[in-house]
GROMACS .gro file of C-alpha atoms in nm:
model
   73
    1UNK     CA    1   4.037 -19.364 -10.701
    2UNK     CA    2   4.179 -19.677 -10.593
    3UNK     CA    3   4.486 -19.836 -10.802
    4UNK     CA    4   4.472 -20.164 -10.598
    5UNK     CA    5   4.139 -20.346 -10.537
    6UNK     CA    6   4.155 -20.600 -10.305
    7UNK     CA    7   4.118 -20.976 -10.484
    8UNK     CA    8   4.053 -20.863 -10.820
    9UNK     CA    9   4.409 -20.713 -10.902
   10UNK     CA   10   4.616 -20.735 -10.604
   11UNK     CA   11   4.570 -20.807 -10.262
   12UNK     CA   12   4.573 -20.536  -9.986
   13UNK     CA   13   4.677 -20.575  -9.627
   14UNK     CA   14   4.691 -20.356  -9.344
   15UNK     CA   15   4.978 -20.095  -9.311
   16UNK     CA   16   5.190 -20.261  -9.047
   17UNK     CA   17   5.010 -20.631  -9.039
   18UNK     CA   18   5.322 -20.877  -9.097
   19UNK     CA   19   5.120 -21.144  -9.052
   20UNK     CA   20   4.852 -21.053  -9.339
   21UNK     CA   21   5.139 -20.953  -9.518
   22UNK     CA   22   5.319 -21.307  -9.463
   23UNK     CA   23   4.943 -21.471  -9.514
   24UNK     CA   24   4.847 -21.282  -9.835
   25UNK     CA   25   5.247 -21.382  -9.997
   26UNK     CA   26   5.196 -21.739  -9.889
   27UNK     CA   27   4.851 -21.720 -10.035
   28UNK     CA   28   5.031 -21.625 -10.390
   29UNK     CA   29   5.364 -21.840 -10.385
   30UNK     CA   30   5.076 -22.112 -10.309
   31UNK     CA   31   4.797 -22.033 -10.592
   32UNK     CA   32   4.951 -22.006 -10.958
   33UNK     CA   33   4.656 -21.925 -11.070
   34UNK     CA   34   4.579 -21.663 -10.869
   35UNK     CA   35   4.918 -21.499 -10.942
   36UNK     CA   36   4.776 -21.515 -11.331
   37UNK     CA   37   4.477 -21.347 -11.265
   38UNK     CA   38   4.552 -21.079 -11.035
   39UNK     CA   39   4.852 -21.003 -11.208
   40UNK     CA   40   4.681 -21.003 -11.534
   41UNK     CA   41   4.416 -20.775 -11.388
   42UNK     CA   42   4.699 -20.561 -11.254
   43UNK     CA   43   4.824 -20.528 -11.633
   44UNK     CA   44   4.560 -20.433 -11.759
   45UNK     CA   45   4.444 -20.195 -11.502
   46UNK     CA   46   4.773 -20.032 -11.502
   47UNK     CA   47   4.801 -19.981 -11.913
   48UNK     CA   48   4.461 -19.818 -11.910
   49UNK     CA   49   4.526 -19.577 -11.581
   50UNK     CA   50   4.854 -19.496 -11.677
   51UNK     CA   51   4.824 -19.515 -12.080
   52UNK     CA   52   5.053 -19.238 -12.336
   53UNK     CA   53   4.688 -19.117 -12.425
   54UNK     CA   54   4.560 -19.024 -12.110
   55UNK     CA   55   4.894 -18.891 -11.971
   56UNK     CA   56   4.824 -18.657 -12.241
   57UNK     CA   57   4.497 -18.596 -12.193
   58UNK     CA   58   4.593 -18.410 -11.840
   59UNK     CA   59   4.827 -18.243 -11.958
   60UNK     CA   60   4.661 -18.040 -12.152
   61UNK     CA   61   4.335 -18.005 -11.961
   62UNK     CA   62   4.582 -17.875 -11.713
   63UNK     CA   63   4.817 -17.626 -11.925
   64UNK     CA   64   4.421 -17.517 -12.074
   65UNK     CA   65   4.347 -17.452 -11.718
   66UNK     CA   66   4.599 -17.266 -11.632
   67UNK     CA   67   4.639 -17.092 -11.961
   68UNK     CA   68   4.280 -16.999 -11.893
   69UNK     CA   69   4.333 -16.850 -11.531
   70UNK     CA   70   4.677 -16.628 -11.647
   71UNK     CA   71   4.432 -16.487 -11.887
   72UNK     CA   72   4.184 -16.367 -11.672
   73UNK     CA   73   3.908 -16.582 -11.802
   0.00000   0.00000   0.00000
């Protein structure tokens, strides 16, 4: 699963590549409105990845697995 995808939420650069990484911040100080829509993409994204409900959600699958397996079953 990818948290970041390139242009629709954030924008991605290669590990090491000042220069994309100088070109993709000039790219956002430049473009208010993409700052708006990637970061509002990014909220969104983030609340529904990382929401109370899910975080809950595996948990328990995961205690039920392992509850499961000390069990025998």
């Amino acid at each position: 699963m990818r948290l970041i995808r390139h242009g629709e939420d954030g924008l991605l650069v290669p590990p090491g590549d000042s220069a994309a990484m100088a070109a993709a911040l000039r790219r956002l100080a430049l473009d208010p409105d993409l700052r708006e829509r990637l970061g509002g993409a990014a909220r969104r994204s983030a609340s529904r990845l990382f929401s109370w409900d899910r975080a809950v959600a595996r948990m328990l699958a995961l205690a039920g697995k392992h509850l499961s397996a000390a069990r025998g079953g």
